[in-house]
Amino acid sequence: MNKLKITIIATTFAIFLAACGQAPPPNSVTGTNDNKPNAAATPTATAPTPVDETVLARNLYTTNCMTCHRDSGKGGKTTVDGKMIDPDDITTAKQKAKPDEKIFGYISEGFPDDGMPAFKDKLTEAEIRSIIKHVRSLQQ
């Protein structure tokens, strides 16, 4: 009788160990938090999707440019820091014809006499290029 009990317990234990050693099915979610997908279902951060780049570009524009150039890019008279300025409409054919490098210089170096601040110490090169992509989308 003892041999039977030991055999049943040993078999059950062996099955349990074998089951615990297997990887979960590819689409299963492990753990108790239903809001967190498993690693297989989580996208990697190494390759941002175009949507992420678009959102980043729009957010950078909103934070750094929209006060003067407006959401539409049309610009127009506005007061910033107590100074009346008249930012350019960056959606015109003339602005659209300018190469990205020229626009990069405008954003990086600014036009202090016209109220456009330099962003070279505030934004990275990649962030400025992202803003340029958003400006190009406004020019469509």
Coordinates of N, CA and C in Angstrom, one line a residue:
M1 N 0.8 -1.2 0.0 CA 0.0 0.0 0.0 C 0.9 1.3 0.0
N2 N 2.0 1.3 0.8 CA 2.9 2.4 0.8 C 3.5 2.6 -0.5
K3 N 3.9 1.5 -1.2 CA 4.5 1.6 -2.5 C 3.6 2.3 -3.5
L4 N 2.3 2.0 -3.4 CA 1.3 2.6 -4.3 C 1.1 4.1 -4.1
K5 N 1.1 4.5 -2.8 CA 1.0 5.9 -2.4 C 2.2 6.6 -2.9
I6 N 3.4 6.1 -2.7 CA 4.7 6.7 -3.1 C 4.7 6.8 -4.6
T7 N 4.3 5.8 -5.4 CA 4.2 5.8 -6.8 C 3.3 6.9 -7.3
I8 N 2.1 7.0 -6.7 CA 1.1 8.0 -7.2 C 1.7 9.4 -6.9
I9 N 2.2 9.6 -5.7 CA 2.8 10.9 -5.3 C 3.9 11.3 -6.3
A10 N 4.8 10.3 -6.5 CA 6.0 10.6 -7.4 C 5.5 10.9 -8.8
T11 N 4.5 10.2 -9.3 CA 4.0 10.4 -10.7 C 3.4 11.8 -10.8
T12 N 2.6 12.1 -9.8 CA 1.9 13.4 -9.7 C 3.0 14.5 -9.7
F13 N 4.0 14.4 -8.9 CA 5.0 15.3 -8.8 C 5.8 15.5 -10.1
A14 N 6.1 14.4 -10.8 CA 6.8 14.4 -12.1 C 6.0 15.1 -13.1
I15 N 4.6 14.8 -13.1 CA 3.8 15.5 -14.1 C 3.7 17.0 -13.8
F16 N 3.7 17.4 -12.6 CA 3.7 18.8 -12.2 C 4.9 19.5 -12.6
L17 N 6.1 18.9 -12.4 CA 7.4 19.5 -12.8 C 7.4 19.6 -14.3
A18 N 7.0 18.6 -15.0 CA 7.0 18.6 -16.5 C 6.1 19.8 -17.0
A19 N 5.0 20.0 -16.4 CA 4.1 21.0 -16.8 C 4.6 22.4 -16.5
C20 N 5.3 22.5 -15.4 CA 5.9 23.8 -15.0 C 7.1 24.2 -15.9
G21 N 7.7 23.2 -16.4 CA 8.9 23.5 -17.2 C 8.6 23.9 -18.6
Q22 N 7.4 23.8 -19.1 CA 7.0 24.1 -20.4 C 6.7 25.6 -20.6
A23 N 7.1 26.2 -21.7 CA 6.8 27.6 -22.0 C 5.3 27.8 -22.2
P24 N 4.8 28.9 -21.9 CA 3.3 29.2 -22.1 C 3.0 29.2 -23.6
P25 N 1.8 29.0 -24.0 CA 1.5 29.1 -25.4 C 1.8 30.5 -25.9
P26 N 2.0 30.7 -27.2 CA 2.5 32.0 -27.7 C 1.5 33.2 -27.4
N27 N 0.3 33.0 -27.4 CA -0.7 34.1 -27.3 C -1.3 34.2 -25.9
S28 N -0.7 33.4 -24.9 CA -1.3 33.5 -23.6 C -0.7 34.6 -22.8
V29 N -1.5 35.0 -21.8 CA -1.0 36.1 -20.9 C -0.7 35.5 -19.6
T30 N 0.5 35.7 -19.1 CA 0.8 35.1 -17.8 C 0.7 36.1 -16.7
G31 N 0.6 35.6 -15.4 CA 0.5 36.5 -14.3 C -0.9 36.8 -14.0
T32 N -1.1 37.6 -12.9 CA -2.4 37.9 -12.5 C -2.9 39.3 -13.0
N33 N -2.1 40.1 -13.6 CA -2.5 41.4 -14.1 C -3.0 41.3 -15.5
D34 N -4.3 41.3 -15.7 CA -4.9 41.2 -17.0 C -4.6 42.4 -18.0
N35 N -4.1 43.5 -17.4 CA -3.8 44.7 -18.2 C -2.4 44.6 -18.9
K36 N -1.6 43.7 -18.4 CA -0.2 43.7 -19.0 C -0.1 42.5 -19.9
P37 N 0.2 42.7 -21.2 CA 0.4 41.6 -22.1 C 1.8 41.0 -21.8
N38 N 1.9 39.7 -22.3 CA 3.2 39.0 -22.1 C 4.2 39.6 -23.0
A39 N 5.5 39.2 -22.9 CA 6.5 39.8 -23.7 C 6.4 39.6 -25.2
A40 N 5.8 38.4 -25.5 CA 5.6 38.1 -27.0 C 4.6 39.1 -27.6
A41 N 3.7 39.6 -26.8 CA 2.6 40.5 -27.4 C 3.0 42.0 -27.3
T42 N 4.1 42.3 -26.6 CA 4.5 43.6 -26.4 C 5.5 44.1 -27.5
P43 N 5.1 45.2 -28.3 CA 6.0 45.6 -29.3 C 7.4 46.1 -28.8
T44 N 8.4 46.0 -29.5 CA 9.7 46.4 -29.0 C 9.9 47.9 -29.3
A45 N 10.7 48.5 -28.4 CA 10.9 49.9 -28.5 C 12.0 50.3 -29.6
T46 N 12.6 49.3 -30.2 CA 13.7 49.5 -31.1 C 13.3 50.1 -32.4
A47 N 12.0 49.8 -32.8 CA 11.6 50.2 -34.1 C 10.2 51.0 -34.0
P48 N 10.3 52.3 -33.7 CA 9.0 53.0 -33.6 C 8.2 53.0 -34.8
T49 N 6.9 52.9 -34.7 CA 6.0 52.8 -35.8 C 5.8 54.2 -36.4
P50 N 5.4 54.4 -37.6 CA 5.2 55.7 -38.2 C 4.2 56.5 -37.4
V51 N 3.3 55.9 -36.8 CA 2.3 56.6 -36.0 C 3.0 57.3 -34.8
D52 N 3.9 56.6 -34.2 CA 4.7 57.1 -33.0 C 5.5 58.3 -33.5
E53 N 6.1 58.3 -34.6 CA 6.9 59.4 -35.1 C 6.0 60.6 -35.4
T54 N 4.8 60.3 -36.0 CA 3.9 61.4 -36.3 C 3.4 62.1 -35.0
V55 N 3.1 61.3 -34.0 CA 2.6 61.8 -32.7 C 3.7 62.6 -32.1
L56 N 5.0 62.1 -32.1 CA 6.1 62.8 -31.5 C 6.3 64.2 -32.2
A57 N 6.3 64.1 -33.5 CA 6.4 65.4 -34.3 C 5.4 66.4 -34.0
R58 N 4.1 66.0 -33.9 CA 3.0 66.9 -33.6 C 3.2 67.4 -32.2
N59 N 3.6 66.6 -31.2 CA 3.8 67.1 -29.9 C 4.9 68.1 -29.8
L60 N 6.0 67.8 -30.5 CA 7.1 68.8 -30.5 C 6.7 70.1 -31.1
Y61 N 5.9 70.1 -32.2 CA 5.4 71.3 -32.8 C 4.5 72.0 -31.9
T62 N 3.6 71.3 -31.2 CA 2.6 71.9 -30.3 C 3.4 72.6 -29.2
T63 N 4.4 71.9 -28.6 CA 5.1 72.5 -27.5 C 5.9 73.7 -27.8
N64 N 6.6 73.6 -29.0 CA 7.6 74.6 -29.3 C 7.2 75.7 -30.4
C65 N 6.2 75.4 -31.2 CA 6.0 76.2 -32.4 C 4.6 76.8 -32.4
M66 N 3.6 76.1 -31.9 CA 2.2 76.4 -32.1 C 1.8 77.8 -31.5
T67 N 2.5 78.2 -30.4 CA 2.1 79.5 -29.8 C 2.2 80.6 -30.9
C68 N 3.2 80.6 -31.7 CA 3.4 81.6 -32.7 C 2.8 81.2 -34.1
H69 N 3.0 80.0 -34.5 CA 2.6 79.6 -35.9 C 1.3 79.0 -35.9
R70 N 0.6 78.9 -34.8 CA -0.7 78.3 -34.7 C -0.8 76.8 -35.1
D71 N -1.8 76.2 -34.8 CA -2.0 74.8 -35.0 C -1.9 74.5 -36.5
S72 N -2.4 75.4 -37.3 CA -2.5 75.2 -38.8 C -1.2 75.6 -39.5
G73 N -0.3 76.3 -38.8 CA 1.0 76.7 -39.4 C 0.8 78.1 -40.1
K74 N -0.4 78.7 -40.1 CA -0.6 79.9 -40.8 C 0.0 81.1 -40.2
G75 N 0.4 81.0 -38.9 CA 1.1 82.2 -38.2 C 0.1 83.3 -38.0
G76 N 0.6 84.6 -38.1 CA -0.3 85.7 -37.9 C 0.1 86.5 -36.7
K77 N -0.4 87.7 -36.5 CA 0.0 88.5 -35.4 C -0.4 87.9 -34.1
T78 N 0.5 88.0 -33.1 CA 0.3 87.5 -31.8 C 1.3 88.1 -30.8
T79 N 1.0 88.1 -29.5 CA 1.8 88.7 -28.5 C 2.5 87.5 -27.7
V80 N 3.8 87.6 -27.7 CA 4.5 86.6 -26.9 C 5.5 87.3 -26.0
D81 N 5.4 87.0 -24.7 CA 6.3 87.7 -23.7 C 6.2 89.2 -23.8
G82 N 5.0 89.7 -24.0 CA 4.7 91.1 -24.1 C 5.2 91.8 -25.4
K83 N 5.6 91.0 -26.3 CA 6.1 91.6 -27.6 C 5.2 91.1 -28.7
M84 N 4.7 92.1 -29.5 CA 3.9 91.8 -30.7 C 4.8 91.3 -31.8
I85 N 4.4 90.1 -32.3 CA 5.2 89.5 -33.4 C 4.2 89.1 -34.5
D86 N 4.7 88.9 -35.7 CA 3.9 88.4 -36.8 C 4.6 87.3 -37.5
P87 N 4.5 86.1 -36.9 CA 5.2 84.9 -37.5 C 4.7 84.6 -38.9
D88 N 5.6 84.1 -39.7 CA 5.3 83.7 -41.1 C 4.3 82.6 -41.2
D89 N 3.6 82.5 -42.3 CA 2.7 81.4 -42.6 C 3.7 80.4 -43.2
I90 N 3.9 79.3 -42.5 CA 4.8 78.3 -42.9 C 4.2 77.2 -43.9
T91 N 3.0 77.5 -44.3 CA 2.3 76.6 -45.3 C 2.3 77.1 -46.7
T92 N 2.9 78.3 -47.0 CA 2.9 78.8 -48.3 C 3.7 78.0 -49.3
A93 N 3.5 78.3 -50.5 CA 4.3 77.6 -51.6 C 5.8 78.0 -51.4
K94 N 6.0 79.3 -51.1 CA 7.4 79.8 -50.9 C 8.1 79.0 -49.8
Q95 N 7.4 78.8 -48.7 CA 8.0 78.0 -47.6 C 8.2 76.5 -47.9
K96 N 7.2 76.0 -48.7 CA 7.2 74.6 -49.1 C 8.4 74.3 -50.0
A97 N 8.8 75.3 -50.8 CA 9.9 75.2 -51.7 C 11.3 75.2 -51.1
K98 N 11.4 75.6 -49.8 CA 12.6 75.7 -49.1 C 13.1 74.3 -48.7
P99 N 14.4 74.0 -48.9 CA 14.9 72.7 -48.5 C 14.9 72.5 -47.0
D100 N 14.8 71.3 -46.6 CA 14.8 71.0 -45.1 C 15.9 71.6 -44.4
E101 N 17.1 71.6 -45.0 CA 18.3 72.1 -44.3 C 18.1 73.6 -44.0
K102 N 17.5 74.4 -44.9 CA 17.2 75.8 -44.6 C 16.3 76.0 -43.5
I103 N 15.2 75.2 -43.5 CA 14.2 75.2 -42.4 C 14.9 74.8 -41.1
F104 N 15.8 73.8 -41.1 CA 16.5 73.3 -40.0 C 17.3 74.5 -39.4
G105 N 18.0 75.3 -40.2 CA 18.7 76.5 -39.8 C 17.8 77.5 -39.1
Y106 N 16.7 77.7 -39.7 CA 15.7 78.7 -39.1 C 15.3 78.3 -37.7
I107 N 15.0 77.0 -37.5 CA 14.6 76.5 -36.2 C 15.8 76.5 -35.3
S108 N 16.9 76.1 -35.7 CA 18.1 76.0 -34.9 C 18.6 77.3 -34.4
E109 N 18.8 78.3 -35.4 CA 19.4 79.6 -35.1 C 18.4 80.6 -34.8
G110 N 17.1 80.5 -35.2 CA 16.1 81.5 -35.0 C 16.3 82.8 -35.7
F111 N 15.4 83.7 -35.4 CA 15.5 85.1 -35.9 C 15.1 86.0 -34.8
P112 N 16.1 86.2 -33.9 CA 15.9 87.0 -32.7 C 15.2 88.4 -32.9
D113 N 15.6 89.0 -34.0 CA 15.1 90.4 -34.2 C 13.6 90.3 -34.6
D114 N 13.2 89.2 -35.1 CA 11.8 89.0 -35.5 C 10.9 88.3 -34.5
G115 N 11.6 87.9 -33.4 CA 10.8 87.2 -32.3 C 10.9 85.7 -32.4
M116 N 11.6 85.1 -33.3 CA 11.8 83.7 -33.4 C 13.0 83.3 -32.6
P117 N 12.8 82.5 -31.5 CA 13.9 82.1 -30.7 C 14.7 81.0 -31.4
A118 N 16.0 80.9 -31.0 CA 16.8 79.8 -31.5 C 16.5 78.6 -30.6
F119 N 16.4 77.4 -31.2 CA 16.1 76.2 -30.5 C 17.3 75.2 -30.4
K120 N 18.4 75.7 -30.9 CA 19.6 74.8 -30.9 C 20.0 74.3 -29.5
D121 N 19.7 75.0 -28.5 CA 20.1 74.6 -27.1 C 18.9 73.9 -26.4
K122 N 17.8 73.9 -27.0 CA 16.6 73.3 -26.4 C 16.2 72.0 -27.0
L123 N 16.4 71.9 -28.4 CA 16.0 70.7 -29.1 C 17.2 70.0 -29.7
T124 N 17.1 68.7 -29.8 CA 18.1 67.9 -30.4 C 17.9 68.0 -31.9
E125 N 19.0 67.6 -32.7 CA 18.9 67.6 -34.1 C 17.7 66.7 -34.6
A126 N 17.5 65.5 -33.9 CA 16.4 64.6 -34.3 C 15.1 65.3 -34.0
E127 N 15.0 66.0 -33.0 CA 13.7 66.7 -32.6 C 13.4 67.8 -33.7
I128 N 14.4 68.5 -34.0 CA 14.2 69.6 -35.1 C 13.8 68.9 -36.4
R129 N 14.4 67.8 -36.8 CA 14.0 67.1 -38.0 C 12.6 66.6 -37.9
S130 N 12.2 66.2 -36.7 CA 10.8 65.7 -36.5 C 9.8 66.8 -36.7
I131 N 10.2 68.0 -36.2 CA 9.3 69.2 -36.4 C 9.2 69.5 -37.8
I132 N 10.3 69.4 -38.6 CA 10.3 69.7 -40.0 C 9.3 68.8 -40.7
K133 N 9.3 67.5 -40.3 CA 8.4 66.5 -40.9 C 7.0 67.0 -40.7
H134 N 6.7 67.5 -39.5 CA 5.3 67.9 -39.2 C 5.0 69.1 -40.0
V135 N 5.9 70.1 -40.1 CA 5.7 71.3 -40.9 C 5.4 70.8 -42.4
R136 N 6.1 69.9 -42.9 CA 5.8 69.4 -44.2 C 4.4 68.8 -44.3
S137 N 4.0 68.2 -43.3 CA 2.6 67.6 -43.3 C 1.6 68.8 -43.3
L138 N 1.9 69.9 -42.7 CA 1.0 71.0 -42.7 C 0.9 71.7 -44.1
Q139 N 2.0 71.5 -44.8 CA 2.1 72.1 -46.2 C 1.4 71.3 -47.2
Q140 N 0.8 70.2 -46.9 CA 0.1 69.3 -47.9 C -1.2 70.0 -48.4

